[in-house]
């Protein structure tokens, strides 16, 4: 049987919100090639004070360098042991493809009894035995649109979304509204797909901001986001959206302070 110190992870960054005792684990590596990926701009937590300008950064700036160090499981647990940990959110590029995902969640449950949420693109389902909630980014349901944005097919994603629901795991859906690509029509199709499974599944629509030097898309407007939410509400009960309207965020704009643990 492996011990913690024999298990490597793809975790390269750990952020933490002291007010709610929530840790954010950032994993490196992905199985999609999303053209508007945030990692074209920033690979660490956007809520850190030094990253509050991410939305407004020039998308033509060089991409961040790939991380060179990763936390073995024993070091990860030692890092988290320094603070109370009520919740843990797995994110970054794609946490589901970390071979250690099951081992990490098991260790967190045994040591901290934390509430564990997985943010995922849904292409691959890891061992969800110790996962309390899954937030799945559906990108698009129209196959051609999904392929244009991710360079992959979405058949497995849509099947996995339904599978997570059928397994009784708490489930939420997300997508990014991109004018000219994943627009109001496509957003409504995503909501319709989710609503067929269960109208009560929460759905969050994030406003696209420029990321990726060669992308032609502009930022979404507040009017477009409102229209997208209204369209999605034809099929779902709980629809929200996120959009940064301030030209520059300040620490006081955040609900909770977030600090770096690693």
mmCIF file of N, CA and C in Angstrom, residues 13-134:
data_model
loop_
_atom_site.group_PDB
_atom_site.id
_atom_site.type_symbol
_atom_site.label_atom_id
_atom_site.label_comp_id
_atom_site.label_asym_id
_atom_site.label_seq_id
_atom_site.Cartn_x
_atom_site.Cartn_y
_atom_site.Cartn_z
ATOM 1 N N UNK A 13 -0.150 24.836 -7.120
ATOM 2 C CA UNK A 13 -0.480 26.099 -6.447
ATOM 3 C C UNK A 13 -1.644 25.832 -5.504
ATOM 4 N N UNK A 14 -1.558 26.404 -4.292
ATOM 5 C CA UNK A 14 -2.635 26.268 -3.304
ATOM 6 C C UNK A 14 -2.990 27.659 -2.799
ATOM 7 N N UNK A 15 -4.258 28.039 -2.952
ATOM 8 C CA UNK A 15 -4.761 29.303 -2.419
ATOM 9 C C UNK A 15 -5.726 28.998 -1.281
ATOM 10 N N UNK A 16 -6.029 30.038 -0.480
ATOM 11 C CA UNK A 16 -6.814 29.787 0.730
ATOM 12 C C UNK A 16 -7.577 31.040 1.136
ATOM 13 N N UNK A 17 -8.846 30.851 1.484
ATOM 14 C CA UNK A 17 -9.687 31.938 1.985
ATOM 15 C C UNK A 17 -9.884 31.740 3.490
ATOM 16 N N UNK A 18 -9.162 32.490 4.335
ATOM 17 C CA UNK A 18 -9.230 32.268 5.782
ATOM 18 C C UNK A 18 -10.631 32.436 6.368
ATOM 19 N N UNK A 19 -11.406 33.388 5.857
ATOM 20 C CA UNK A 19 -12.709 33.694 6.461
ATOM 21 C C UNK A 19 -13.675 32.513 6.380
ATOM 22 N N UNK A 20 -13.505 31.668 5.372
ATOM 23 C CA UNK A 20 -14.420 30.523 5.208
ATOM 24 C C UNK A 20 -13.675 29.194 5.272
ATOM 25 N N UNK A 21 -12.395 29.233 5.617
ATOM 26 C CA UNK A 21 -11.566 28.029 5.751
ATOM 27 C C UNK A 21 -11.658 27.147 4.508
ATOM 28 N N UNK A 22 -11.483 27.784 3.337
ATOM 29 C CA UNK A 22 -11.605 27.072 2.072
ATOM 30 C C UNK A 22 -10.273 27.086 1.327
ATOM 31 N N UNK A 23 -9.837 25.905 0.899
ATOM 32 C CA UNK A 23 -8.593 25.777 0.139
ATOM 33 C C UNK A 23 -8.916 25.544 -1.330
ATOM 34 N N UNK A 24 -8.057 26.065 -2.193
ATOM 35 C CA UNK A 24 -8.221 25.931 -3.641
ATOM 36 C C UNK A 24 -6.963 25.255 -4.184
ATOM 37 N N UNK A 25 -7.117 24.058 -4.742
ATOM 38 C CA UNK A 25 -5.985 23.301 -5.273
ATOM 39 C C UNK A 25 -5.949 23.450 -6.787
ATOM 40 N N UNK A 26 -4.831 23.916 -7.300
ATOM 41 C CA UNK A 26 -4.673 24.136 -8.737
ATOM 42 C C UNK A 26 -3.811 23.024 -9.327
ATOM 43 N N UNK A 27 -4.366 22.343 -10.337
ATOM 44 C CA UNK A 27 -3.702 21.202 -10.972
ATOM 45 C C UNK A 27 -3.234 21.586 -12.371
ATOM 46 N N UNK A 28 -2.091 21.032 -12.773
ATOM 47 C CA UNK A 28 -1.546 21.311 -14.098
ATOM 48 C C UNK A 28 -1.862 20.158 -15.052
ATOM 49 N N UNK A 29 -2.060 20.504 -16.328
ATOM 50 C CA UNK A 29 -2.356 19.518 -17.354
ATOM 51 C C UNK A 29 -3.832 19.518 -17.700
ATOM 52 N N UNK A 30 -4.128 19.353 -18.990
ATOM 53 C CA UNK A 30 -5.522 19.355 -19.424
ATOM 54 C C UNK A 30 -5.698 18.419 -20.612
ATOM 55 N N UNK A 31 -6.930 17.922 -20.797
ATOM 56 C CA UNK A 31 -7.264 17.047 -21.920
ATOM 57 C C UNK A 31 -8.105 17.768 -22.973
ATOM 58 N N UNK A 32 -8.223 19.085 -22.871
ATOM 59 C CA UNK A 32 -8.841 19.904 -23.906
ATOM 60 C C UNK A 32 -7.867 21.009 -24.310
ATOM 61 N N UNK A 33 -8.175 21.677 -25.401
ATOM 62 C CA UNK A 33 -7.353 22.791 -25.869
ATOM 63 C C UNK A 33 -8.248 24.022 -26.092
ATOM 64 N N UNK A 34 -8.945 24.423 -25.045
ATOM 65 C CA UNK A 34 -9.899 25.538 -25.150
ATOM 66 C C UNK A 34 -9.185 26.813 -25.600
ATOM 67 N N UNK A 35 -9.695 27.405 -26.642
ATOM 68 C CA UNK A 35 -9.025 28.566 -27.242
ATOM 69 C C UNK A 35 -9.043 29.784 -26.325
ATOM 70 N N UNK A 36 -10.065 29.889 -25.486
ATOM 71 C CA UNK A 36 -10.172 31.033 -24.587
ATOM 72 C C UNK A 36 -9.792 30.712 -23.155
ATOM 73 N N UNK A 37 -8.956 29.692 -22.960
ATOM 74 C CA UNK A 37 -8.592 29.251 -21.611
ATOM 75 C C UNK A 37 -7.960 30.384 -20.807
ATOM 76 N N UNK A 38 -8.365 30.496 -19.548
ATOM 77 C CA UNK A 38 -7.802 31.497 -18.642
ATOM 78 C C UNK A 38 -6.295 31.352 -18.508
ATOM 79 N N UNK A 39 -5.790 30.118 -18.625
ATOM 80 C CA UNK A 39 -4.358 29.888 -18.432
ATOM 81 C C UNK A 39 -3.510 30.530 -19.520
ATOM 82 N N UNK A 40 -4.152 31.045 -20.578
ATOM 83 C CA UNK A 40 -3.407 31.858 -21.533
ATOM 84 C C UNK A 40 -2.935 33.160 -20.896
ATOM 85 N N UNK A 41 -3.630 33.552 -19.804
ATOM 86 C CA UNK A 41 -3.311 34.812 -19.118
ATOM 87 C C UNK A 41 -2.671 34.606 -17.748
ATOM 88 N N UNK A 42 -3.223 33.674 -16.970
ATOM 89 C CA UNK A 42 -2.777 33.513 -15.589
ATOM 90 C C UNK A 42 -3.025 32.072 -15.145
ATOM 91 N N UNK A 43 -2.051 31.481 -14.459
ATOM 92 C CA UNK A 43 -2.217 30.095 -14.022
ATOM 93 C C UNK A 43 -2.435 29.982 -12.513
ATOM 94 N N UNK A 44 -2.311 31.085 -11.793
ATOM 95 C CA UNK A 44 -2.562 31.068 -10.354
ATOM 96 C C UNK A 44 -3.911 31.709 -10.046
ATOM 97 N N UNK A 45 -4.333 31.627 -8.799
ATOM 98 C CA UNK A 45 -5.670 32.077 -8.406
ATOM 99 C C UNK A 45 -5.905 33.541 -8.764
ATOM 100 N N UNK A 46 -7.013 33.812 -9.442
ATOM 101 C CA UNK A 46 -7.344 35.172 -9.855
ATOM 102 C C UNK A 46 -7.687 36.077 -8.691
ATOM 103 N N UNK A 47 -8.047 35.490 -7.537
ATOM 104 C CA UNK A 47 -8.449 36.303 -6.389
ATOM 105 C C UNK A 47 -7.277 36.759 -5.536
ATOM 106 N N UNK A 48 -6.061 36.311 -5.852
ATOM 107 C CA UNK A 48 -4.892 36.841 -5.154
ATOM 108 C C UNK A 48 -4.728 38.317 -5.490
ATOM 109 N N UNK A 49 -4.235 39.079 -4.540
ATOM 110 C CA UNK A 49 -4.140 40.527 -4.735
ATOM 111 C C UNK A 49 -3.350 40.888 -5.993
ATOM 112 N N UNK A 50 -2.288 40.142 -6.280
ATOM 113 C CA UNK A 50 -1.454 40.478 -7.439
ATOM 114 C C UNK A 50 -2.118 40.122 -8.772
ATOM 115 N N UNK A 51 -3.250 39.413 -8.711
ATOM 116 C CA UNK A 51 -3.901 38.990 -9.951
ATOM 117 C C UNK A 51 -5.259 39.650 -10.194
ATOM 118 N N UNK A 52 -5.577 40.696 -9.461
ATOM 119 C CA UNK A 52 -6.878 41.338 -9.617
ATOM 120 C C UNK A 52 -7.005 42.102 -10.932
ATOM 121 N N UNK A 53 -5.912 42.214 -11.670
ATOM 122 C CA UNK A 53 -5.947 42.905 -12.958
ATOM 123 C C UNK A 53 -6.053 41.945 -14.143
ATOM 124 N N UNK A 54 -6.264 40.660 -13.883
ATOM 125 C CA UNK A 54 -6.210 39.651 -14.947
ATOM 126 C C UNK A 54 -7.148 39.965 -16.103
ATOM 127 N N UNK A 55 -8.377 40.350 -15.800
ATOM 128 C CA UNK A 55 -9.368 40.582 -16.854
ATOM 129 C C UNK A 55 -8.878 41.620 -17.844
ATOM 130 N N UNK A 56 -8.188 42.635 -17.358
ATOM 131 C CA UNK A 56 -7.784 43.746 -18.224
ATOM 132 C C UNK A 56 -6.399 43.565 -18.842
ATOM 133 N N UNK A 57 -5.698 42.503 -18.513
ATOM 134 C CA UNK A 57 -4.380 42.294 -19.096
ATOM 135 C C UNK A 57 -4.487 42.087 -20.605
ATOM 136 N N UNK A 58 -3.515 42.584 -21.317
ATOM 137 C CA UNK A 58 -3.465 42.439 -22.767
ATOM 138 C C UNK A 58 -3.340 40.961 -23.128
ATOM 139 N N UNK A 59 -4.298 40.405 -23.894
ATOM 140 C CA UNK A 59 -4.231 38.981 -24.237
ATOM 141 C C UNK A 59 -3.046 38.628 -25.128
ATOM 142 N N UNK A 60 -2.391 39.639 -25.708
ATOM 143 C CA UNK A 60 -1.249 39.378 -26.578
ATOM 144 C C UNK A 60 0.074 39.286 -25.815
ATOM 145 N N UNK A 61 0.016 39.477 -24.495
ATOM 146 C CA UNK A 61 1.213 39.292 -23.688
ATOM 147 C C UNK A 61 1.617 37.816 -23.714
ATOM 148 N N UNK A 62 2.884 37.508 -23.496
ATOM 149 C CA UNK A 62 3.314 36.099 -23.491
ATOM 150 C C UNK A 62 2.545 35.280 -22.449
ATOM 151 N N UNK A 63 2.311 34.004 -22.758
ATOM 152 C CA UNK A 63 1.645 33.124 -21.803
ATOM 153 C C UNK A 63 2.500 32.929 -20.560
ATOM 154 N N UNK A 64 1.872 32.683 -19.421
ATOM 155 C CA UNK A 64 2.652 32.388 -18.210
ATOM 156 C C UNK A 64 3.493 31.131 -18.418
ATOM 157 N N UNK A 65 4.632 31.080 -17.749
ATOM 158 C CA UNK A 65 5.470 29.891 -17.821
ATOM 159 C C UNK A 65 4.796 28.727 -17.101
ATOM 160 N N UNK A 66 4.998 27.527 -17.603
ATOM 161 C CA UNK A 66 4.452 26.337 -16.953
ATOM 162 C C UNK A 66 5.113 26.151 -15.590
ATOM 163 N N UNK A 67 4.372 25.612 -14.609
ATOM 164 C CA UNK A 67 4.979 25.395 -13.289
ATOM 165 C C UNK A 67 6.089 24.349 -13.372
ATOM 166 N N UNK A 68 7.072 24.500 -12.528
ATOM 167 C CA UNK A 68 8.208 23.576 -12.515
ATOM 168 C C UNK A 68 8.227 22.695 -11.274
ATOM 169 N N UNK A 69 7.382 23.019 -10.287
ATOM 170 C CA UNK A 69 7.355 22.238 -9.059
ATOM 171 C C UNK A 69 5.923 21.824 -8.734
ATOM 172 N N UNK A 70 5.801 20.602 -8.232
ATOM 173 C CA UNK A 70 4.495 20.060 -7.879
ATOM 174 C C UNK A 70 4.570 19.459 -6.473
ATOM 175 N N UNK A 71 3.446 19.478 -5.782
ATOM 176 C CA UNK A 71 3.417 19.036 -4.395
ATOM 177 C C UNK A 71 3.143 17.531 -4.291
ATOM 178 N N UNK A 72 4.065 16.748 -3.730
ATOM 179 C CA UNK A 72 3.715 15.370 -3.367
ATOM 180 C C UNK A 72 2.593 15.395 -2.335
ATOM 181 N N UNK A 73 1.861 14.317 -2.227
ATOM 182 C CA UNK A 73 0.686 14.306 -1.359
ATOM 183 C C UNK A 73 1.045 14.615 0.097
ATOM 184 N N UNK A 74 2.161 14.086 0.582
ATOM 185 C CA UNK A 74 2.501 14.363 1.987
ATOM 186 C C UNK A 74 2.802 15.843 2.204
ATOM 187 N N UNK A 75 3.450 16.490 1.223
ATOM 188 C CA UNK A 75 3.725 17.926 1.341
ATOM 189 C C UNK A 75 2.433 18.742 1.233
ATOM 190 N N UNK A 76 1.546 18.293 0.383
ATOM 191 C CA UNK A 76 0.250 18.969 0.261
ATOM 192 C C UNK A 76 -0.509 18.913 1.580
ATOM 193 N N UNK A 77 -0.533 17.740 2.198
ATOM 194 C CA UNK A 77 -1.251 17.597 3.467
ATOM 195 C C UNK A 77 -0.578 18.408 4.566
ATOM 196 N N UNK A 78 0.753 18.464 4.558
ATOM 197 C CA UNK A 78 1.467 19.291 5.544
ATOM 198 C C UNK A 78 1.126 20.766 5.357
ATOM 199 N N UNK A 79 1.034 21.199 4.111
ATOM 200 C CA UNK A 79 0.707 22.599 3.810
ATOM 201 C C UNK A 79 -0.684 22.943 4.328
ATOM 202 N N UNK A 80 -1.634 22.060 4.088
ATOM 203 C CA UNK A 80 -3.008 22.314 4.509
ATOM 204 C C UNK A 80 -3.194 22.160 6.017
ATOM 205 N N UNK A 81 -2.319 21.392 6.662
ATOM 206 C CA UNK A 81 -2.435 21.176 8.108
ATOM 207 C C UNK A 81 -2.158 22.440 8.913
ATOM 208 N N UNK A 82 -1.601 23.458 8.263
ATOM 209 C CA UNK A 82 -1.271 24.702 8.958
ATOM 210 C C UNK A 82 -2.484 25.601 9.156
ATOM 211 N N UNK A 83 -3.605 25.264 8.524
ATOM 212 C CA UNK A 83 -4.809 26.101 8.594
ATOM 213 C C UNK A 83 -6.039 25.213 8.766
ATOM 214 N N UNK A 84 -7.154 25.766 9.269
ATOM 215 C CA UNK A 84 -8.403 24.995 9.266
ATOM 216 C C UNK A 84 -8.868 24.793 7.826
ATOM 217 N N UNK A 85 -9.400 23.621 7.511
ATOM 218 C CA UNK A 85 -9.828 23.328 6.146
ATOM 219 C C UNK A 85 -11.226 22.710 6.178
ATOM 220 N N UNK A 86 -12.239 23.565 5.996
ATOM 221 C CA UNK A 86 -13.618 23.076 5.954
ATOM 222 C C UNK A 86 -14.056 22.670 4.554
ATOM 223 N N UNK A 87 -13.506 23.370 3.546
ATOM 224 C CA UNK A 87 -13.861 23.085 2.159
ATOM 225 C C UNK A 87 -12.601 23.041 1.307
ATOM 226 N N UNK A 88 -12.659 22.236 0.243
ATOM 227 C CA UNK A 88 -11.562 22.187 -0.719
ATOM 228 C C UNK A 88 -12.161 22.183 -2.119
ATOM 229 N N UNK A 89 -11.669 23.085 -2.962
ATOM 230 C CA UNK A 89 -12.103 23.146 -4.357
ATOM 231 C C UNK A 89 -10.935 22.725 -5.240
ATOM 232 N N UNK A 90 -11.178 21.713 -6.070
ATOM 233 C CA UNK A 90 -10.180 21.239 -7.015
ATOM 234 C C UNK A 90 -10.374 21.964 -8.339
ATOM 235 N N UNK A 91 -9.333 22.666 -8.808
ATOM 236 C CA UNK A 91 -9.458 23.406 -10.057
ATOM 237 C C UNK A 91 -8.096 23.504 -10.732
ATOM 238 N N UNK A 92 -7.825 24.619 -11.428
ATOM 239 C CA UNK A 92 -6.587 24.782 -12.148
ATOM 240 C C UNK A 92 -6.831 24.549 -13.624
ATOM 241 N N UNK A 93 -6.004 23.707 -14.270
ATOM 242 C CA UNK A 93 -6.288 23.327 -15.640
ATOM 243 C C UNK A 93 -7.346 22.226 -15.628
ATOM 244 N N UNK A 94 -6.999 21.009 -15.230
ATOM 245 C CA UNK A 94 -8.009 19.948 -15.150
ATOM 246 C C UNK A 94 -7.625 18.951 -14.067
ATOM 247 N N UNK A 95 -8.287 19.066 -12.915
ATOM 248 C CA UNK A 95 -7.964 18.231 -11.755
ATOM 249 C C UNK A 95 -8.329 16.771 -11.956
ATOM 250 N N UNK A 96 -9.321 16.494 -12.798
ATOM 251 C CA UNK A 96 -9.821 15.121 -12.941
ATOM 252 C C UNK A 96 -8.785 14.174 -13.526
ATOM 253 N N UNK A 97 -7.781 14.709 -14.246
ATOM 254 C CA UNK A 97 -6.793 13.825 -14.868
ATOM 255 C C UNK A 97 -5.562 13.631 -13.991
ATOM 256 N N UNK A 98 -5.552 14.205 -12.800
ATOM 257 C CA UNK A 98 -4.472 13.945 -11.853
ATOM 258 C C UNK A 98 -4.604 12.492 -11.389
ATOM 259 N N UNK A 99 -3.615 11.638 -11.643
ATOM 260 C CA UNK A 99 -3.718 10.243 -11.203
ATOM 261 C C UNK A 99 -3.921 10.093 -9.693
ATOM 262 N N UNK A 100 -3.551 11.127 -8.946
ATOM 263 C CA UNK A 100 -3.662 11.074 -7.486
ATOM 264 C C UNK A 100 -4.980 11.634 -6.970
ATOM 265 N N UNK A 101 -5.915 11.979 -7.861
ATOM 266 C CA UNK A 101 -7.148 12.636 -7.413
ATOM 267 C C UNK A 101 -7.846 11.835 -6.307
ATOM 268 N N UNK A 102 -8.040 10.553 -6.520
ATOM 269 C CA UNK A 102 -8.727 9.731 -5.522
ATOM 270 C C UNK A 102 -7.992 9.692 -4.205
ATOM 271 N N UNK A 103 -6.661 9.595 -4.269
ATOM 272 C CA UNK A 103 -5.860 9.551 -3.046
ATOM 273 C C UNK A 103 -5.916 10.876 -2.292
ATOM 274 N N UNK A 104 -5.908 11.981 -3.036
ATOM 275 C CA UNK A 104 -5.974 13.298 -2.386
ATOM 276 C C UNK A 104 -7.310 13.471 -1.673
ATOM 277 N N UNK A 105 -8.404 13.170 -2.361
ATOM 278 C CA UNK A 105 -9.728 13.360 -1.750
ATOM 279 C C UNK A 105 -9.913 12.448 -0.543
ATOM 280 N N UNK A 106 -9.405 11.232 -0.627
ATOM 281 C CA UNK A 106 -9.498 10.312 0.512
ATOM 282 C C UNK A 106 -8.734 10.862 1.715
ATOM 283 N N UNK A 107 -7.518 11.362 1.471
ATOM 284 C CA UNK A 107 -6.713 11.911 2.562
ATOM 285 C C UNK A 107 -7.376 13.132 3.185
ATOM 286 N N UNK A 108 -7.985 13.995 2.352
ATOM 287 C CA UNK A 108 -8.663 15.186 2.864
ATOM 288 C C UNK A 108 -9.864 14.816 3.727
ATOM 289 N N UNK A 109 -10.613 13.819 3.288
ATOM 290 C CA UNK A 109 -11.775 13.390 4.067
ATOM 291 C C UNK A 109 -11.346 12.797 5.400
ATOM 292 N N UNK A 110 -10.320 11.982 5.367
ATOM 293 C CA UNK A 110 -9.886 11.309 6.594
ATOM 294 C C UNK A 110 -9.278 12.280 7.596
ATOM 295 N N UNK A 111 -8.537 13.265 7.106
ATOM 296 C CA UNK A 111 -7.839 14.175 8.027
ATOM 297 C C UNK A 111 -8.687 15.371 8.437
ATOM 298 N N UNK A 112 -9.388 15.980 7.478
ATOM 299 C CA UNK A 112 -10.089 17.232 7.745
ATOM 300 C C UNK A 112 -11.615 17.110 7.705
ATOM 301 N N UNK A 113 -12.134 16.021 7.153
ATOM 302 C CA UNK A 113 -13.586 15.869 6.931
ATOM 303 C C UNK A 113 -14.116 17.031 6.088
ATOM 304 N N UNK A 114 -13.327 17.455 5.112
ATOM 305 C CA UNK A 114 -13.664 18.623 4.298
ATOM 306 C C UNK A 114 -14.782 18.318 3.308
ATOM 307 N N UNK A 115 -15.505 19.373 2.946
ATOM 308 C CA UNK A 115 -16.464 19.307 1.840
ATOM 309 C C UNK A 115 -15.661 19.495 0.558
ATOM 310 N N UNK A 116 -15.753 18.549 -0.365
ATOM 311 C CA UNK A 116 -14.882 18.533 -1.541
ATOM 312 C C UNK A 116 -15.685 18.772 -2.809
ATOM 313 N N UNK A 117 -15.251 19.771 -3.578
ATOM 314 C CA UNK A 117 -15.885 20.109 -4.852
ATOM 315 C C UNK A 117 -14.863 19.975 -5.975
ATOM 316 N N UNK A 118 -15.287 19.351 -7.058
ATOM 317 C CA UNK A 118 -14.448 19.212 -8.249
ATOM 318 C C UNK A 118 -14.969 20.111 -9.356
ATOM 319 N N UNK A 119 -14.128 21.038 -9.824
ATOM 320 C CA UNK A 119 -14.395 21.785 -11.053
ATOM 321 C C UNK A 119 -13.793 20.995 -12.201
ATOM 322 N N UNK A 120 -14.575 20.660 -13.225
ATOM 323 C CA UNK A 120 -14.078 19.795 -14.273
ATOM 324 C C UNK A 120 -14.702 20.107 -15.620
ATOM 325 N N UNK A 121 -13.983 19.756 -16.686
ATOM 326 C CA UNK A 121 -14.558 19.875 -18.028
ATOM 327 C C UNK A 121 -15.402 18.656 -18.376
ATOM 328 N N UNK A 122 -15.364 17.633 -17.540
ATOM 329 C CA UNK A 122 -16.243 16.488 -17.711
ATOM 330 C C UNK A 122 -15.800 15.450 -18.715
ATOM 331 N N UNK A 123 -14.640 15.626 -19.319
ATOM 332 C CA UNK A 123 -14.174 14.647 -20.309
ATOM 333 C C UNK A 123 -13.876 13.310 -19.647
ATOM 334 N N UNK A 124 -13.311 13.356 -18.459
ATOM 335 C CA UNK A 124 -12.957 12.132 -17.720
ATOM 336 C C UNK A 124 -13.482 12.247 -16.296
ATOM 337 N N UNK A 125 -14.107 11.182 -15.817
ATOM 338 C CA UNK A 125 -14.549 11.168 -14.431
ATOM 339 C C UNK A 125 -13.538 10.397 -13.590
ATOM 340 N N UNK A 126 -12.964 11.037 -12.582
ATOM 341 C CA UNK A 126 -12.037 10.338 -11.692
ATOM 342 C C UNK A 126 -12.825 9.537 -10.651
ATOM 343 N N UNK A 127 -12.126 8.994 -9.684
ATOM 344 C CA UNK A 127 -12.767 8.314 -8.560
ATOM 345 C C UNK A 127 -13.468 9.369 -7.712
ATOM 346 N N UNK A 128 -14.800 9.355 -7.734
ATOM 347 C CA UNK A 128 -15.593 10.372 -7.037
ATOM 348 C C UNK A 128 -16.103 9.903 -5.678
ATOM 349 N N UNK A 129 -15.512 8.846 -5.155
ATOM 350 C CA UNK A 129 -15.976 8.268 -3.887
ATOM 351 C C UNK A 129 -16.038 9.297 -2.769
ATOM 352 N N UNK A 130 -15.044 10.179 -2.716
ATOM 353 C CA UNK A 130 -14.954 11.142 -1.618
ATOM 354 C C UNK A 130 -15.290 12.568 -2.063
ATOM 355 N N UNK A 131 -15.891 12.711 -3.234
ATOM 356 C CA UNK A 131 -16.251 14.025 -3.764
ATOM 357 C C UNK A 131 -17.707 14.327 -3.444
ATOM 358 N N UNK A 132 -17.959 15.495 -2.860
ATOM 359 C CA UNK A 132 -19.309 15.876 -2.470
ATOM 360 C C UNK A 132 -20.080 16.562 -3.586
ATOM 361 N N UNK A 133 -19.373 17.267 -4.461
ATOM 362 C CA UNK A 133 -20.048 18.086 -5.469
ATOM 363 C C UNK A 133 -19.185 18.171 -6.721
ATOM 364 N N UNK A 134 -19.847 18.180 -7.877
ATOM 365 C CA UNK A 134 -19.158 18.330 -9.157
ATOM 366 C C UNK A 134 -19.724 19.548 -9.870
#
